[in-house]
C-alpha atoms as a PDB file:
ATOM      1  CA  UNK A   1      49.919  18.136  19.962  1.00  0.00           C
ATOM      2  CA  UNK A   2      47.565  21.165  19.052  1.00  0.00           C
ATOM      3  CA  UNK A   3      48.167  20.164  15.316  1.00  0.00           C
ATOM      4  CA  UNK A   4      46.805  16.853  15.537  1.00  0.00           C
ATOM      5  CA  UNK A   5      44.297  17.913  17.955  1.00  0.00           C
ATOM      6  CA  UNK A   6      42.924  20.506  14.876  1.00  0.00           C
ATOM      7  CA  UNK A   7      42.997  17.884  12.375  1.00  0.00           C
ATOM      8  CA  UNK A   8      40.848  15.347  14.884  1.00  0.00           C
ATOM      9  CA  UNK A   9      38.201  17.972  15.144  1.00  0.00           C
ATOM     10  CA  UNK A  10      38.454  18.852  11.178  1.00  0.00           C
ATOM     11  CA  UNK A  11      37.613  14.880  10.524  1.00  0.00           C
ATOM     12  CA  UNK A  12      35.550  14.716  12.879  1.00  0.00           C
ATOM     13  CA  UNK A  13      33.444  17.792  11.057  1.00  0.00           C
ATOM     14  CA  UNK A  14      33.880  16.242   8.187  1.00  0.00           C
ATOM     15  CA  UNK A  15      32.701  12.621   8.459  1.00  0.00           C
ATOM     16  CA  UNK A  16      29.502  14.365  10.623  1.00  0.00           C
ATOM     17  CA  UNK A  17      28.346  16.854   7.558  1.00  0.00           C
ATOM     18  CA  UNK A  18      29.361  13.168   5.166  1.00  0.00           C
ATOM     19  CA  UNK A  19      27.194  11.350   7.616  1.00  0.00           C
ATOM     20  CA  UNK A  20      24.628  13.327   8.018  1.00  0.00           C
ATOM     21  CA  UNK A  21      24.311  14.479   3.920  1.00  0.00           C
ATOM     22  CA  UNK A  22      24.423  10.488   3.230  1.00  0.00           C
ATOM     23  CA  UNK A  23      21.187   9.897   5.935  1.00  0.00           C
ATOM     24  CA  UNK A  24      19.569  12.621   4.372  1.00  0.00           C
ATOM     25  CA  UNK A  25      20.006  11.848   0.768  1.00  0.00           C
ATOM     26  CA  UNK A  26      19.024   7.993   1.812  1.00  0.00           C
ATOM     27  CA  UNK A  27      15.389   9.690   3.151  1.00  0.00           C
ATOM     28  CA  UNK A  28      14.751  11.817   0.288  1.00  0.00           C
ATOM     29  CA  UNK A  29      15.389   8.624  -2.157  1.00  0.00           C
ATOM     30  CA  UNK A  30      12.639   6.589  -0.052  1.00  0.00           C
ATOM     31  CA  UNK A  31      10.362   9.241  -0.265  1.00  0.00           C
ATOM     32  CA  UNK A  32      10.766   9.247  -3.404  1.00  0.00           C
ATOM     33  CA  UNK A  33      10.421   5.532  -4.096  1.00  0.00           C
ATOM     34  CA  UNK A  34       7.137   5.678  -1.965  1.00  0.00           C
ATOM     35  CA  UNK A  35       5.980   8.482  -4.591  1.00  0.00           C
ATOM     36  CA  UNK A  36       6.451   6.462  -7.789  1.00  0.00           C
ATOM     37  CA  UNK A  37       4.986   3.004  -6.256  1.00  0.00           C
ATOM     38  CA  UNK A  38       1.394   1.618  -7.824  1.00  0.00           C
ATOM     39  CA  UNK A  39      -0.225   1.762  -4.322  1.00  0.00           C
ATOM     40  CA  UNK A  40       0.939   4.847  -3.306  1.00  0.00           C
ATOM     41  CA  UNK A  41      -0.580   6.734  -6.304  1.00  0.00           C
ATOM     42  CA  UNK A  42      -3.820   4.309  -6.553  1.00  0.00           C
ATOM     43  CA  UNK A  43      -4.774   5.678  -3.229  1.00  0.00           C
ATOM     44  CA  UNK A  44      -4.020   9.031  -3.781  1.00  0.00           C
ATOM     45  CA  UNK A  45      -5.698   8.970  -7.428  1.00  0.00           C
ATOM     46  CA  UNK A  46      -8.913   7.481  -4.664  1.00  0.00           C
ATOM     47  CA  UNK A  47      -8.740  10.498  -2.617  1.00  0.00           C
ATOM     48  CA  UNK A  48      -8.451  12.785  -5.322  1.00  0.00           C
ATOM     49  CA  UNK A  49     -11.520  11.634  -7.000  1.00  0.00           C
ATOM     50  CA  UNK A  50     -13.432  11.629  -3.740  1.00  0.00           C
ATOM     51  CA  UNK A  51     -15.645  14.959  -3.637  1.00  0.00           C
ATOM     52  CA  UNK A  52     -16.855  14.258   0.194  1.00  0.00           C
ATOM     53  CA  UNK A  53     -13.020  13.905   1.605  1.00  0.00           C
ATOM     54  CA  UNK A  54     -11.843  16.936  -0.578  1.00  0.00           C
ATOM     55  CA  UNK A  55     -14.188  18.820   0.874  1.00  0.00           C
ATOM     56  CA  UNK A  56     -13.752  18.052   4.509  1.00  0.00           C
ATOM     57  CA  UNK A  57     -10.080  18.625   4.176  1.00  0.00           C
ATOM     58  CA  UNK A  58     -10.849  21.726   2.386  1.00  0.00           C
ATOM     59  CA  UNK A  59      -9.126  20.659  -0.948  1.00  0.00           C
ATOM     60  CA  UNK A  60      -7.966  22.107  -3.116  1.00  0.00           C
ATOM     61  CA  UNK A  61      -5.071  22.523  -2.137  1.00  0.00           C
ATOM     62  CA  UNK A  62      -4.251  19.420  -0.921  1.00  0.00           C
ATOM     63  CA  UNK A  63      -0.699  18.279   0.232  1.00  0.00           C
ATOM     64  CA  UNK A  64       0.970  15.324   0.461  1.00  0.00           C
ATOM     65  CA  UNK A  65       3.457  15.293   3.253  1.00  0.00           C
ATOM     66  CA  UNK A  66       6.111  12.588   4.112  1.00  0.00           C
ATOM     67  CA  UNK A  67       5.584   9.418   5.112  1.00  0.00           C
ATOM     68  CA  UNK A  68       6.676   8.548   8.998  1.00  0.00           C
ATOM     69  CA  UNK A  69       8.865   5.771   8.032  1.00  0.00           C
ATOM     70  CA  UNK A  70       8.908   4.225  11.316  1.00  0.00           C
ATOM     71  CA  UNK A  71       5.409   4.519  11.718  1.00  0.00           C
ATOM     72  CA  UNK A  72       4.027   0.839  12.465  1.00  0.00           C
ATOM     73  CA  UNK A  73       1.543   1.267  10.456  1.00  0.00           C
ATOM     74  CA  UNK A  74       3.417   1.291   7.047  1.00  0.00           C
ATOM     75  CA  UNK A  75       4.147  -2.018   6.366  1.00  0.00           C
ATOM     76  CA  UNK A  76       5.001  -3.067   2.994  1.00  0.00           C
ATOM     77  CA  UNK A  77       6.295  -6.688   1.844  1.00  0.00           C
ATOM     78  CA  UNK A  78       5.844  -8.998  -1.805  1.00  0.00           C
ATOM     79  CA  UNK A  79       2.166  -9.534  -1.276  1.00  0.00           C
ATOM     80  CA  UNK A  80       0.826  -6.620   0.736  1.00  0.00           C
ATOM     81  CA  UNK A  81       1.282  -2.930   1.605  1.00  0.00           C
ATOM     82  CA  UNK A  82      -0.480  -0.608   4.033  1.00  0.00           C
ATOM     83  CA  UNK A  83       0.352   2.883   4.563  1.00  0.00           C
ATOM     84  CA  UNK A  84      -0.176   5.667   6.764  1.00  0.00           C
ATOM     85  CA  UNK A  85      -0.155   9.010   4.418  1.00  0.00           C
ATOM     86  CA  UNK A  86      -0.414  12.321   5.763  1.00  0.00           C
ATOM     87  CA  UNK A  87      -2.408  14.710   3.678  1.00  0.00           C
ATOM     88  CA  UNK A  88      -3.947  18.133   4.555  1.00  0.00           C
ATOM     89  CA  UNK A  89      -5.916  20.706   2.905  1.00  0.00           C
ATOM     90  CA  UNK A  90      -6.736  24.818   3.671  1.00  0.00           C
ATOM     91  CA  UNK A  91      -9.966  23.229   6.568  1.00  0.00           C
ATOM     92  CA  UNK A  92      -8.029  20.276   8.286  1.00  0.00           C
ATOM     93  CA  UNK A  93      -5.771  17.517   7.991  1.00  0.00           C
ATOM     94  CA  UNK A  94      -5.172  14.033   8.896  1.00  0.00           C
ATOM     95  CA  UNK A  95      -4.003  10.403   7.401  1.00  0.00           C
ATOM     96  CA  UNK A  96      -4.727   8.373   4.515  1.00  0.00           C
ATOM     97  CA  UNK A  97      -4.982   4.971   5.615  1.00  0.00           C
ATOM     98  CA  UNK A  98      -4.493   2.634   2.815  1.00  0.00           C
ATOM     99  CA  UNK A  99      -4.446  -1.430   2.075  1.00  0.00           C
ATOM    100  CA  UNK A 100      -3.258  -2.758  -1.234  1.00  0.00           C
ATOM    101  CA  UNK A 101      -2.485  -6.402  -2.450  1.00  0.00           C
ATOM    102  CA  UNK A 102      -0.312  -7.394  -5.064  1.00  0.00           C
ATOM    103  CA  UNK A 103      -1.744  -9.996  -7.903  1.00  0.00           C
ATOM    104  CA  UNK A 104       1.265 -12.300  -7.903  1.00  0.00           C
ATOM    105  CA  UNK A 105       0.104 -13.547 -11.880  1.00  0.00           C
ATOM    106  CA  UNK A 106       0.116  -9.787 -13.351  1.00  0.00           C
ATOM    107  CA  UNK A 107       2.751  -8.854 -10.406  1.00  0.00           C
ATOM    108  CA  UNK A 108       0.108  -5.668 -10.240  1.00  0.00           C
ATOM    109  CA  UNK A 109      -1.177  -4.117  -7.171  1.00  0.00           C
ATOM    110  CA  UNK A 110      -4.890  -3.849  -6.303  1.00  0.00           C
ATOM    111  CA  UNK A 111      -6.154  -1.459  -3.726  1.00  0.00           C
ATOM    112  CA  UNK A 112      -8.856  -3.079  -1.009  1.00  0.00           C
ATOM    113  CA  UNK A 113      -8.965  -0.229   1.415  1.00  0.00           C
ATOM    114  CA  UNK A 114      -8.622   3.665   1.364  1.00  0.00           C
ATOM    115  CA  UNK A 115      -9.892   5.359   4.304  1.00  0.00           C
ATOM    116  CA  UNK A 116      -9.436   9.044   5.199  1.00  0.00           C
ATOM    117  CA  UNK A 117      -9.499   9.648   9.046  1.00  0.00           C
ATOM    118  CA  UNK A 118      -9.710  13.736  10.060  1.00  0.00           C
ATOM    119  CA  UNK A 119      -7.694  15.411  13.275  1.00  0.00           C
ATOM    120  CA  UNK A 120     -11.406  15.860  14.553  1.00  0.00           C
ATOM    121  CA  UNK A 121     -12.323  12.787  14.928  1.00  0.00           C
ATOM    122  CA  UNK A 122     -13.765  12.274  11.472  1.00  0.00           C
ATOM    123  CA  UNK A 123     -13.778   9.247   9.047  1.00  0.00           C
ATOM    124  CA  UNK A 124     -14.269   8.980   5.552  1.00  0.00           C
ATOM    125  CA  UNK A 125     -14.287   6.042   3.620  1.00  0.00           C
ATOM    126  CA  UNK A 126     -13.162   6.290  -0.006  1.00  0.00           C
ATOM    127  CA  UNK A 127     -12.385   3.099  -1.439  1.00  0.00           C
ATOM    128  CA  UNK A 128     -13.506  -0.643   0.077  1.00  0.00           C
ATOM    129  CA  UNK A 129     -12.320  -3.184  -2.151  1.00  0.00           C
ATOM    130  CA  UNK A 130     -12.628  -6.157   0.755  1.00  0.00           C
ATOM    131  CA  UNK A 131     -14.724  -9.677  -0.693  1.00  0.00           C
ATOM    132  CA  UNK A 132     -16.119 -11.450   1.829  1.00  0.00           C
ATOM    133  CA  UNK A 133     -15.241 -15.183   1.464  1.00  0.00           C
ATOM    134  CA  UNK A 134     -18.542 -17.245   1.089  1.00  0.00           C
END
């Protein structure tokens, strides 16, 4: 009974550590698809060309961390994507909010919003691509 006890605990060990390693490989892969998308590096191409929200963050160096992935604010589908991107600097930190749109002729995506908002309070617009309709 002991015997088949041990081996009960040493699949259950196993199939955690499998679990577990397959969840974690699963995150780092949609990191890394959020890394290589169009809208992900427009924006950050935005804030990195944005002397006013390098400064307040105190940049450089700036860091990109992980995106929250059940954060409700990143939401991407066919036509649209927003994200949430947290980014600090040696000063401060906060979020990158960002809107994109995807052309569905050129099947490119087009940035209409990149807005930095500070942990104090702060907000700095960097990009506003938004037409009003006349």
């Amino acid at each position: 009974m002991s015997r088949s006890t041990s081996l009960l605990q040493q699949m259950t060990i196993f199939m955690t550590v499998v679990t577990g390693g397959g969840c974690a490989t699963m995150y780092y892969l949609m990191q890394k698809n959020f890394a290589k998308s169009e809208y992900y590096r427009q924006a950050l191409e935005q804030l990195n060309s944005n002397s006013t929200a390098m400064a307040s963050l105190g940049a450089p160096p700036l860091k990109i961390h992980n995106i929250h992935l059940s954060d409700r604010h990143n939401r991407i589908d066919h036509s649209s994507a927003q994200l949430k991107i947290p980014v600090t600097g040696s000063k401060t930190g906060g979020y990158l909010y960002t809107t994109s749109t995807r052309d569905s002729l050129t099947n490119r995506w087009h940035l209409q919003q990149v807005v930095l908002k500070l942990r104090k309070g702060d907000t700095v617009e960097i990009f506003n691509n938004t037409q009003s309709e006349e």
